[in-house]
GROMACS .gro file of C-alpha atoms in nm:
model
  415
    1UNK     CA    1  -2.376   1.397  -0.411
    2UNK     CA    2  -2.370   1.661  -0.151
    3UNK     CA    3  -2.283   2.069  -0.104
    4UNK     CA    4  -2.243   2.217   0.214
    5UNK     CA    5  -2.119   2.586   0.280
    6UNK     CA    6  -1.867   2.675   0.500
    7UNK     CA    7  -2.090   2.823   0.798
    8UNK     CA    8  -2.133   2.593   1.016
    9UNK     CA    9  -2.475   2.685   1.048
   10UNK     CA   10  -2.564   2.626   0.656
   11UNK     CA   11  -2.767   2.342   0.566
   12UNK     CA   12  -2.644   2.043   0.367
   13UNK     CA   13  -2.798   2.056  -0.022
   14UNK     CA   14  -2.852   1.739  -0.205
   15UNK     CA   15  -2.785   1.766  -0.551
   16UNK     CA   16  -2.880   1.411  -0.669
   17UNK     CA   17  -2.630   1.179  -0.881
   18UNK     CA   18  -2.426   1.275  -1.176
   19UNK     CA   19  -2.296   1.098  -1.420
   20UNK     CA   20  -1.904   0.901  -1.435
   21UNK     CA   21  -1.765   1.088  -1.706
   22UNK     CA   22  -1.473   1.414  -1.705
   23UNK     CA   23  -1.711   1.641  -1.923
   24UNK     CA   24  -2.036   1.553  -1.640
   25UNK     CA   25  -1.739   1.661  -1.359
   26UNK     CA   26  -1.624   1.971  -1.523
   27UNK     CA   27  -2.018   2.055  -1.506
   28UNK     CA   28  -2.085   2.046  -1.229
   29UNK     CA   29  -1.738   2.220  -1.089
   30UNK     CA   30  -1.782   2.518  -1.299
   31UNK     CA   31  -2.199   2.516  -1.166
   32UNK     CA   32  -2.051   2.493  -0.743
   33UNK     CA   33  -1.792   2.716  -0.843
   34UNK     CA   34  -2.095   2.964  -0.943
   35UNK     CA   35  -2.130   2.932  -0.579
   36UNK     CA   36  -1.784   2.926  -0.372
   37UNK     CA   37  -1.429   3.025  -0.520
   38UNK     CA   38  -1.288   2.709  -0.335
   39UNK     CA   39  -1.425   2.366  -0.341
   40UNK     CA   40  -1.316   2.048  -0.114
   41UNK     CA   41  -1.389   1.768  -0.345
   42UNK     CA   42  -1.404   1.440  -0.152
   43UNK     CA   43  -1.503   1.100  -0.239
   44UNK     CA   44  -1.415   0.761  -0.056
   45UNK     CA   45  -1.143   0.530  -0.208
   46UNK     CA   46  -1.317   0.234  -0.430
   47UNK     CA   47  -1.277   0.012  -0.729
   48UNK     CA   48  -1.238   0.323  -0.937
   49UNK     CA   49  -0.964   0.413  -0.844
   50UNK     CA   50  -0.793   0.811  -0.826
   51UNK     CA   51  -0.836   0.885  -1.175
   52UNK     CA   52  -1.067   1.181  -1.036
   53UNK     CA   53  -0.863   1.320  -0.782
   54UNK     CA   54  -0.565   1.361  -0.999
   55UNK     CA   55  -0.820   1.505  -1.293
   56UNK     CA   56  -0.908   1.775  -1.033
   57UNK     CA   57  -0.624   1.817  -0.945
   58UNK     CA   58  -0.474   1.887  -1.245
   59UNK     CA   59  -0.760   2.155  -1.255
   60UNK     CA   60  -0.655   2.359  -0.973
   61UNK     CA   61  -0.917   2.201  -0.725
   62UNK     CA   62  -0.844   2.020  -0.368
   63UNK     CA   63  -0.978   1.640  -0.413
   64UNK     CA   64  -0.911   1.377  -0.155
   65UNK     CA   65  -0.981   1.047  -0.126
   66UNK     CA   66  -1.110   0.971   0.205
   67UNK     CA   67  -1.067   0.656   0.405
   68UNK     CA   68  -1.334   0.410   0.403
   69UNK     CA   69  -1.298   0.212   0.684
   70UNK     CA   70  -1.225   0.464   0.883
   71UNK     CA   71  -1.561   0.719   0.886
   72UNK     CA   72  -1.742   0.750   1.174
   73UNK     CA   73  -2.075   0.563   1.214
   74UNK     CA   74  -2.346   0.534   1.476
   75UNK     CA   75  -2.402   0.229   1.593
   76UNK     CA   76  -2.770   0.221   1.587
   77UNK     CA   77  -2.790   0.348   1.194
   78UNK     CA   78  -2.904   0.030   1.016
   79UNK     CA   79  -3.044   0.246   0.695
   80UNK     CA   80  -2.771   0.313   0.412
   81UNK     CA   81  -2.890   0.496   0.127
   82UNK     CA   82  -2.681   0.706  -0.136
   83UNK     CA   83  -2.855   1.000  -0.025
   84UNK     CA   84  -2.803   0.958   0.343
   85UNK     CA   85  -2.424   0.927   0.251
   86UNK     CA   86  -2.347   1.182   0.098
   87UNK     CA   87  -2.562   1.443   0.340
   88UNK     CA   88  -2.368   1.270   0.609
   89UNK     CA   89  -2.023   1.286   0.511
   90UNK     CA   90  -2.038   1.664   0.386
   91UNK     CA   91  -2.169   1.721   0.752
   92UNK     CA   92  -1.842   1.530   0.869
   93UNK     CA   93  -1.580   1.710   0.602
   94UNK     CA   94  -1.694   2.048   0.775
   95UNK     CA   95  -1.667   1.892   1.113
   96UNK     CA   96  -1.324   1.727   1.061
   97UNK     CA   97  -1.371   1.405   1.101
   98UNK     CA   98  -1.251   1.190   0.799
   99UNK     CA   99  -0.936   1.103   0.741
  100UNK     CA  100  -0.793   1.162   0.386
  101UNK     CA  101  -0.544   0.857   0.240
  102UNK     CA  102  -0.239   0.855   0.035
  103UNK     CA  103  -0.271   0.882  -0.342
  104UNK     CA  104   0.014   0.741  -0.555
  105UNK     CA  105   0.170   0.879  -0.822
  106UNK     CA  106   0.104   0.761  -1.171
  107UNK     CA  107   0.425   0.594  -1.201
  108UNK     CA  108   0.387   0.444  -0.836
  109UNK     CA  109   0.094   0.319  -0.954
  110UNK     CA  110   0.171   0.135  -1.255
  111UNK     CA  111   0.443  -0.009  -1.044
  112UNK     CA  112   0.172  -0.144  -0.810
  113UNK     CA  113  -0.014  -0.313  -1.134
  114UNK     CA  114   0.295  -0.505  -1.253
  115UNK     CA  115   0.381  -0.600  -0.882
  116UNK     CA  116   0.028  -0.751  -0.850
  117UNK     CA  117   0.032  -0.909  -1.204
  118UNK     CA  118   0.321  -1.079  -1.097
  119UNK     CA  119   0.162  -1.179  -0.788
  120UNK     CA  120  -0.164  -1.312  -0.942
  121UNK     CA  121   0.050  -1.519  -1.206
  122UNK     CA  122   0.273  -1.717  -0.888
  123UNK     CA  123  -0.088  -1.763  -0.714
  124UNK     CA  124  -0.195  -1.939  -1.055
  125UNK     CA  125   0.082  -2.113  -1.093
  126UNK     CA  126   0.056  -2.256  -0.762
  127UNK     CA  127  -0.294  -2.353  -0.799
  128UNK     CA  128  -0.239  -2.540  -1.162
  129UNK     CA  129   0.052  -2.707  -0.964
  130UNK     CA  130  -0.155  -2.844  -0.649
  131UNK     CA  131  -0.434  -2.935  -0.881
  132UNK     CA  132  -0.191  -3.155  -1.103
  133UNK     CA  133  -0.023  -3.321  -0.778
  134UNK     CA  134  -0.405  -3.387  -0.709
  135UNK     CA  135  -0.475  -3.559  -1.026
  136UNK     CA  136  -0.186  -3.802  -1.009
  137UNK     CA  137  -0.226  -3.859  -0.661
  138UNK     CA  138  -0.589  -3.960  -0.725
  139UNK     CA  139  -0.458  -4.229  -0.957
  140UNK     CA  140  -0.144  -4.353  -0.744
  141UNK     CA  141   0.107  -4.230  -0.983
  142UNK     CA  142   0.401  -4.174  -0.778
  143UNK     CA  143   0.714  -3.961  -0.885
  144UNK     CA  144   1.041  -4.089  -0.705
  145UNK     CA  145   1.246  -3.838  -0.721
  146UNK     CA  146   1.240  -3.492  -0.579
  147UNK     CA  147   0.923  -3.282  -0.758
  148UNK     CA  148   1.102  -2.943  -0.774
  149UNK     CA  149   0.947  -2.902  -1.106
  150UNK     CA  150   1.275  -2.922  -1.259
  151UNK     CA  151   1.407  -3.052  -1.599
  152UNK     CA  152   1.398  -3.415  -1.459
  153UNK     CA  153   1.077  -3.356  -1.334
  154UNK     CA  154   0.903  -3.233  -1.644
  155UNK     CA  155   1.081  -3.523  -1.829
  156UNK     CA  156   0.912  -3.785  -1.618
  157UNK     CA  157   0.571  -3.573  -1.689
  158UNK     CA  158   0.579  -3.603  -2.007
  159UNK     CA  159   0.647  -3.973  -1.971
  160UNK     CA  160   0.354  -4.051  -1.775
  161UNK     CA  161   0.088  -4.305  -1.906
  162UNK     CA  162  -0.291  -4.272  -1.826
  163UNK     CA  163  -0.503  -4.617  -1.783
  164UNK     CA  164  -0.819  -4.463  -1.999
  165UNK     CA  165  -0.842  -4.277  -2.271
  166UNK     CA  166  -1.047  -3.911  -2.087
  167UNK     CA  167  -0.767  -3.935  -1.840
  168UNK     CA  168  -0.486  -3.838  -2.091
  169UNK     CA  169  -0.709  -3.505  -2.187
  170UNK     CA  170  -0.722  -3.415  -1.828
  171UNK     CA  171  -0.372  -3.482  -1.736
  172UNK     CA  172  -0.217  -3.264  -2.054
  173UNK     CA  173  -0.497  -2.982  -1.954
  174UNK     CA  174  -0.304  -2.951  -1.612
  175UNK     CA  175   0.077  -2.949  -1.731
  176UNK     CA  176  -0.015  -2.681  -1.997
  177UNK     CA  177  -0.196  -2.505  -1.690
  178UNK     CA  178   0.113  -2.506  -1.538
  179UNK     CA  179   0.395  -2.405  -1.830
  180UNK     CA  180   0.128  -2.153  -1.927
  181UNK     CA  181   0.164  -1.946  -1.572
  182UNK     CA  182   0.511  -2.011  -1.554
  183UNK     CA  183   0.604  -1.864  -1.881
  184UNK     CA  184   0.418  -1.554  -1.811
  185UNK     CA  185   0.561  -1.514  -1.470
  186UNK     CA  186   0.897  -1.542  -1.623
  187UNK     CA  187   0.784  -1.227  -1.862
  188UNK     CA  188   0.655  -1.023  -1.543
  189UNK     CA  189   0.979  -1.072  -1.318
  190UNK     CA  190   1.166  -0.990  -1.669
  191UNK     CA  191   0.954  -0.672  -1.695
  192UNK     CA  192   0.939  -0.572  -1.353
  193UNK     CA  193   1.316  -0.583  -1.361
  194UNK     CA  194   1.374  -0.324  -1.627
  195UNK     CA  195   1.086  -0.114  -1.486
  196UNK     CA  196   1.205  -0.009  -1.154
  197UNK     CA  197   1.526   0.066  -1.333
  198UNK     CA  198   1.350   0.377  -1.472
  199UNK     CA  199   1.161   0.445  -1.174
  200UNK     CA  200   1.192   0.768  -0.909
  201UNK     CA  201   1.202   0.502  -0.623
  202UNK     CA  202   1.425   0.250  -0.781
  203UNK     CA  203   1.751   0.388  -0.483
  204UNK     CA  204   1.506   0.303  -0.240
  205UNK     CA  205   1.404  -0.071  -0.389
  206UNK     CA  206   1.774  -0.100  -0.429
  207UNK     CA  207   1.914   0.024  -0.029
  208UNK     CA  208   1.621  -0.190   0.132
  209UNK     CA  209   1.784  -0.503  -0.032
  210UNK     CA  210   2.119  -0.426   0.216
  211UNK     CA  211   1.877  -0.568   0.503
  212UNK     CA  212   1.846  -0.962   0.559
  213UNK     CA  213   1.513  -1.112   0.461
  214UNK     CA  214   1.447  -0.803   0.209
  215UNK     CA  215   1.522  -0.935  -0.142
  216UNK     CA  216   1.418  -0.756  -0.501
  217UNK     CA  217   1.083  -0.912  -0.445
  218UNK     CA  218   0.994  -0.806  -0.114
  219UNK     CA  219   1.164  -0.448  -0.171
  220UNK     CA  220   0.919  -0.363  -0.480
  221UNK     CA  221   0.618  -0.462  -0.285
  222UNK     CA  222   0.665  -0.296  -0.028
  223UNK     CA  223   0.776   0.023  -0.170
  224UNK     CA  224   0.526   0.010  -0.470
  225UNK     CA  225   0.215  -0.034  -0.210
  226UNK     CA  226   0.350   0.266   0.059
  227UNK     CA  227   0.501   0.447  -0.182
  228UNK     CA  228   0.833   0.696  -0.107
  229UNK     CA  229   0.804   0.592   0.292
  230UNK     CA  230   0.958   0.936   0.429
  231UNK     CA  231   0.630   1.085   0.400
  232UNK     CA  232   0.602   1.032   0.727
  233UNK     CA  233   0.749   1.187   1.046
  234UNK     CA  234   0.801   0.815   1.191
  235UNK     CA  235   0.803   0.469   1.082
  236UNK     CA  236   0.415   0.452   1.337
  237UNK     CA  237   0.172   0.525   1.059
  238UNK     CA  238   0.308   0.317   0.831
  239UNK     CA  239   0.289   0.035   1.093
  240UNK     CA  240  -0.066   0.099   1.163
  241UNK     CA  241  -0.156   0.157   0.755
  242UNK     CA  242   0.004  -0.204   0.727
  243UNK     CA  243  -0.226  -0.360   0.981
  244UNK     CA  244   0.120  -0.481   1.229
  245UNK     CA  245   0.001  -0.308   1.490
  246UNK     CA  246  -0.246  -0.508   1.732
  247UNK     CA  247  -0.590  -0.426   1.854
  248UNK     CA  248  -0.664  -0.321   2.168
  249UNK     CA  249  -0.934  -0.239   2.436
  250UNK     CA  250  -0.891  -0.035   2.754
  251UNK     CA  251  -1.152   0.045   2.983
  252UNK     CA  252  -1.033   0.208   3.298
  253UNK     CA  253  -0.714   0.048   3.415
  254UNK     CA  254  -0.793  -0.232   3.215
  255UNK     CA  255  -0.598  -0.289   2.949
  256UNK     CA  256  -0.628  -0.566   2.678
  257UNK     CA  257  -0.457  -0.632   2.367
  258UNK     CA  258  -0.591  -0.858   2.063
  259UNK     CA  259  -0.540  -0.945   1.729
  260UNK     CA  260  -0.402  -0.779   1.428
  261UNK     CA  261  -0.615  -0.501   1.326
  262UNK     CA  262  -0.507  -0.609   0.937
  263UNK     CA  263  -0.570  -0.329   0.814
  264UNK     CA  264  -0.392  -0.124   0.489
  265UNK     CA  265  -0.238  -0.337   0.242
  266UNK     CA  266  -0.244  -0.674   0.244
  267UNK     CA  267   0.017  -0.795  -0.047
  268UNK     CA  268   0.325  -0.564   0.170
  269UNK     CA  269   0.183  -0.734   0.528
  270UNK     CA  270   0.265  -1.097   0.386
  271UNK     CA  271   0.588  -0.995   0.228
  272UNK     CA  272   0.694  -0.838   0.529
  273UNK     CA  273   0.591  -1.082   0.747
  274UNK     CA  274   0.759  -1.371   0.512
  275UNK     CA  275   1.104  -1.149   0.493
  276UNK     CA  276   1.091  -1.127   0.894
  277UNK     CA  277   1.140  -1.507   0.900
  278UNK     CA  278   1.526  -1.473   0.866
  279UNK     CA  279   1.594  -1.333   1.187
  280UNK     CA  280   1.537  -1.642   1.355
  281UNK     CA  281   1.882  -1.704   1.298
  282UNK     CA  282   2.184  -1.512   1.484
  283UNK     CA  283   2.303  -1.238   1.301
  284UNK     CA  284   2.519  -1.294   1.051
  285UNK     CA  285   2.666  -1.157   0.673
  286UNK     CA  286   2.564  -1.416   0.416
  287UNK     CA  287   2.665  -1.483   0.088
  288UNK     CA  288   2.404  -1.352  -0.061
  289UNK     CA  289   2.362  -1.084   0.116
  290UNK     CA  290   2.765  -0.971   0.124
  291UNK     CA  291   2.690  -0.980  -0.278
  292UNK     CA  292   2.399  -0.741  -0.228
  293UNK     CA  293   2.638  -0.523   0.025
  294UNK     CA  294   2.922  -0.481  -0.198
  295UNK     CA  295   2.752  -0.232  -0.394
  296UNK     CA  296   2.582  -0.011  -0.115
  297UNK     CA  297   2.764   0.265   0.071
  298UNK     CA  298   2.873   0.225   0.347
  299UNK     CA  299   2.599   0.427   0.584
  300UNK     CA  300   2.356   0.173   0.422
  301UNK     CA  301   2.556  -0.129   0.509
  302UNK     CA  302   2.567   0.003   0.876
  303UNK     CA  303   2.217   0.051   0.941
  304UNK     CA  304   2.152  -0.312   0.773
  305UNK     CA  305   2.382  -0.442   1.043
  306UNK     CA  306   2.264  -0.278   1.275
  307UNK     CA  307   1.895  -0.325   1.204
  308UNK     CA  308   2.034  -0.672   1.154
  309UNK     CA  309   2.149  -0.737   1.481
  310UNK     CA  310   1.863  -0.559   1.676
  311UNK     CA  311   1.585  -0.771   1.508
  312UNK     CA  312   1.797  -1.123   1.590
  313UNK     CA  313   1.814  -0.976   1.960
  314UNK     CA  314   1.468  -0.885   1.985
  315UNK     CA  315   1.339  -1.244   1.845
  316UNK     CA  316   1.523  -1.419   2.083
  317UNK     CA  317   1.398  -1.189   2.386
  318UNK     CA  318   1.054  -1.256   2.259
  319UNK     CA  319   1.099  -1.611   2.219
  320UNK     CA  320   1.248  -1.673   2.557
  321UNK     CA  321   0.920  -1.513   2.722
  322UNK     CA  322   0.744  -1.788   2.572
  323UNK     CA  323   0.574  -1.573   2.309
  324UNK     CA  324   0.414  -1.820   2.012
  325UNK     CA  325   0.658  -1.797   1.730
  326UNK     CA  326   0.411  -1.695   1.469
  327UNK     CA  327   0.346  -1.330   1.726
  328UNK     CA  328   0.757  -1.321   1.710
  329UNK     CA  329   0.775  -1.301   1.365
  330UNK     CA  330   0.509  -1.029   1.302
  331UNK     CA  331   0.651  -0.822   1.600
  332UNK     CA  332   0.960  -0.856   1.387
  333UNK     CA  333   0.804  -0.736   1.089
  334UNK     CA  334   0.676  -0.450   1.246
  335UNK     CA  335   1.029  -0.339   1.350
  336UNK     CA  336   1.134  -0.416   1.006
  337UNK     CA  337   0.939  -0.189   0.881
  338UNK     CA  338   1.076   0.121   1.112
  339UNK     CA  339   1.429  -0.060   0.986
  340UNK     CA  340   1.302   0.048   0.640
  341UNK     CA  341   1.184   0.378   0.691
  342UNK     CA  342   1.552   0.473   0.881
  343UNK     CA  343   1.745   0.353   0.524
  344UNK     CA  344   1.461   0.525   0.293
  345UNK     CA  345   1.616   0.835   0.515
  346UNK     CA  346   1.971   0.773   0.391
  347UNK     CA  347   1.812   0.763   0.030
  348UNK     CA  348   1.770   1.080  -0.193
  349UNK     CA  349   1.479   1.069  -0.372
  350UNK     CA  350   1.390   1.344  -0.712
  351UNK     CA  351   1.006   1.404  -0.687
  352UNK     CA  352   0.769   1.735  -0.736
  353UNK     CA  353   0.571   1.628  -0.424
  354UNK     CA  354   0.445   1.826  -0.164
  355UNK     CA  355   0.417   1.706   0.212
  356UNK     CA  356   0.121   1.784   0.425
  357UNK     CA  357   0.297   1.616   0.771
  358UNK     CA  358   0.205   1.287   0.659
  359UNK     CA  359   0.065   1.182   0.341
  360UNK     CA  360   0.277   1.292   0.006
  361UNK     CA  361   0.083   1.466  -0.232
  362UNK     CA  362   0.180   1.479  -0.596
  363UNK     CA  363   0.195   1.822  -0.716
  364UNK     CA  364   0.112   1.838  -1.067
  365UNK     CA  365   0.260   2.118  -1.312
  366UNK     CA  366   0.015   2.438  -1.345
  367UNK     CA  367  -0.126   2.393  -0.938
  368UNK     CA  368  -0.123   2.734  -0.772
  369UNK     CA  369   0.178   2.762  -0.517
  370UNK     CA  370  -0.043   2.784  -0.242
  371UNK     CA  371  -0.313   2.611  -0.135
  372UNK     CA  372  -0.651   2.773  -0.097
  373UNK     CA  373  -0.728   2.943   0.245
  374UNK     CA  374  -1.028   2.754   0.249
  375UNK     CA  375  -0.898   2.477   0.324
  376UNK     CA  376  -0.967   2.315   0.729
  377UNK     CA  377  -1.158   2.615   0.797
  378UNK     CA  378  -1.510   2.452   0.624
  379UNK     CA  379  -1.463   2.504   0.290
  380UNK     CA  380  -1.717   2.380   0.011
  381UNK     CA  381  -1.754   2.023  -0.031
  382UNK     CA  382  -1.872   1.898  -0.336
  383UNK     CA  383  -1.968   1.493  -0.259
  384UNK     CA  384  -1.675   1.434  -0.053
  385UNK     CA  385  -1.567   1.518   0.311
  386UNK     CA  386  -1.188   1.581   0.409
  387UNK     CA  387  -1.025   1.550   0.691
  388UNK     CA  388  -1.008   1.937   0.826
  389UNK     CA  389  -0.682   2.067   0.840
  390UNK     CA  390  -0.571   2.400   1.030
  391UNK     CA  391  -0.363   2.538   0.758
  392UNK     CA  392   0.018   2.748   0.860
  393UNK     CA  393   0.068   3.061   0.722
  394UNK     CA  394   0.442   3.160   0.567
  395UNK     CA  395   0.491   2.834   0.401
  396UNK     CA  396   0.843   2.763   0.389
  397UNK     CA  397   1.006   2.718   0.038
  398UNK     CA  398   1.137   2.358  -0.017
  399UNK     CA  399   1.514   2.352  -0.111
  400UNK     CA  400   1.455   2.157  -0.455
  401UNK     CA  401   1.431   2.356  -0.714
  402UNK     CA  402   1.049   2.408  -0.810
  403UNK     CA  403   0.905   2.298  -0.565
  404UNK     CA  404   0.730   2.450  -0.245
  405UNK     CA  405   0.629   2.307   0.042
  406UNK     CA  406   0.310   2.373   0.253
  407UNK     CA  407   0.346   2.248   0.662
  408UNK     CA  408  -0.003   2.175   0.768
  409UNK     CA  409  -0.111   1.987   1.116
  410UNK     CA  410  -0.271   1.653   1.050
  411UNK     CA  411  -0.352   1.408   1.262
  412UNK     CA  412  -0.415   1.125   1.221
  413UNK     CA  413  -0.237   1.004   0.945
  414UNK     CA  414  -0.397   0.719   0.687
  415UNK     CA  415  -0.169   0.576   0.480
   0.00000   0.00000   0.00000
């Protein structure tokens, strides 16, 4: 842990490590607030998640969580120490140079927890499944049918005869290994159902459903792991926090393009990517999909079709240049995504939130109405290091009802 005053000509003070718990925190704020009126608190985003930023928060302090991937190093600094960390990054909060990210709201987060609970139960359930196939293929028992895993299948499963005695042990290890997952996956969808009923972004999971490829599934991810997507000023930061957008490297009037950068959040890449499949075909009103459009207003049905009908253009445009199919598909989730961000527009959303011209921050009940003027102009750090921001005056109010907003210049977004 690290303090640095504003002056830019102040030194950096180590103050050692402290320990994990809220009582050792509110220590040592009310010891640095002996010493500056306004702290920064910063620390970069981990396993432990932002438990501390919203604790601050709920204090009256600024706390950010800061980007990890995405502070500066020198290339020639092989030595890492805890010390050398934290001296650095207070020296980069005053400079500017870290880039804050997007913490959810409590509720947005405990969506995110049941969304990945669900997800870890289909990737065990999958596994137990290959791993039985395995066994009996091993042993050349064949089934003749169709293995859908349906009622006739699980007859003939419980049907089937080992040759030795161990064999039987393994084999009924492996089906319970399988009903086992697939009983609790059936209690997660069940959940996760009558959970985003009750949540503040449930009109959102339910308009992003009008658009083809976009079913319940792929409408929670996405939404519980980018949270209420209007936080942004375009649909391009959400591309790049999702990794779609590709590398590149230019060096005078060269100019090349690679990979994926892959970075952001994985789980919303692949369902993205997997709902961007369907526009291979021509564009065209399901059955399905005219059930999920009955119920939608009718600006939402026109921006599916719409979105709809540019994505089946663009994939056949792309695949006419010869482009590999697999490139097609994420260029087309990479549009879907701006497709998603124009309906979350359409979509009124309740919140106490405060926008900073990217990232939404929650504002929590008690916070002052305006945020500290020492903010971007090299305030007190405590360990952390924010991305400066050069702070408006005559914030306008916000037209809900209790809430205030505070325009600030940011660039560039994270998250």
């Amino acid at each position: 842990m690290a303090y640095v005053a504003k002056d830019h000509d102040a030194e950096v003070i180590y103050l050692g490590t402290i320990g994990t718990r809220p009582c050792d925190i509110d220590q040592l704020v009310r010891k640095l607030q002996a010493k500056a009126k306004h702290l920064v608190c910063i620390y970069d985003a981990g396993p432990c998640g932002y438990w501390l930023s919203r604790d601050l928060t709920k204090q009256g302090q600024v706390c950010w969580v800061v980007a990890p991937a995405l502070i500066p190093q020198k290339a020639g600094d092989r030595v890492k120490t805890d010390r050398r960390d934290a001296v650095q990054w207070a020296r980069l909060m005053r400079s500017g140079a870290l880039t804050p990210v997007y913490v959810p709201a409590v509720q947005d987060e405990a969506m995110r927890d049941l969304r990945r609970a669900r997800e870890d139960a289909l990737h065990a359930l999958q596994t137990a499944k290959f791993r039985l196939k395995a066994f009996l293929l091993r042993h050349a028992i064949r089934y003749t049918g169709r293995a859908t895993w349906g009622p006739a299948h699980l007859r003939w499963l419980s049907a089937v005869v080992c040759p030795t005695p161990a064999q039987p042990i393994v084999f009924q290890a492996d089906v319970r290994a399988v009903t086992e997952p697939t009983d609790r996956l059936q209690r997660l969808d069940q959940a996760l159902h009558e959970q985003v009923t009750a949540w503040r972004l449930c009109p959102v999971v339910d308009a992003l459903q009008a658009l083809r490829g976009v079913q319940f599934t792929v409408a929670v991810t996405t939404v519980a792991a980018l949270g209420d997507l209007t936080r942004c000023d375009n649909p391009r930061p959400l591309m790049q926090y999702l990794g779609l957008t590709p590398s590149a490297y230019s060096r005078g009037e060269r100019r090349r393009q690679g990979g994926l950068t892959k970075t952001g959040n994985t789980h919303a890449r692949r369902a993205l990517v997997e709902g961007a499949w369907a526009s291979r075909d021509p564009a065209n009103v399901s059955r399905h999909l005219h059930l999920r459009l009955e119920t939608r207003p009718k600006p939402i049905q026109d921006t599916s079709w719409k979105a709809q009908v540019r994505l089946c253009k663009r994939y056949r445009q792309l695949s006419a240049r010869g482009k590999n199919p697999h490139q097609v598909v994420v260029a087309m989730a990479r549009e879907l995504v701006a497709c998603m961000w124009a309906m979350a527009k359409q979509v009124p959303v309740t919140s106490s939130i405060w926008r900073l011209h990217g990232p939404w921050i929650e504002r929590p009940q008690g916070f002052p109405g305006k945020v500290p003027k020492s903010i971007g102009r090299g305030a007190a750090p405590v360990w952390g290091h924010p991305r400066r921001r050069e702070e408006v005056k005559n914030p306008r109010a916000s037209s809900e009802a209790g809430t205030r907003r505070v325009h600030v210049r940011w660039s560039p977004t994270h998250g």
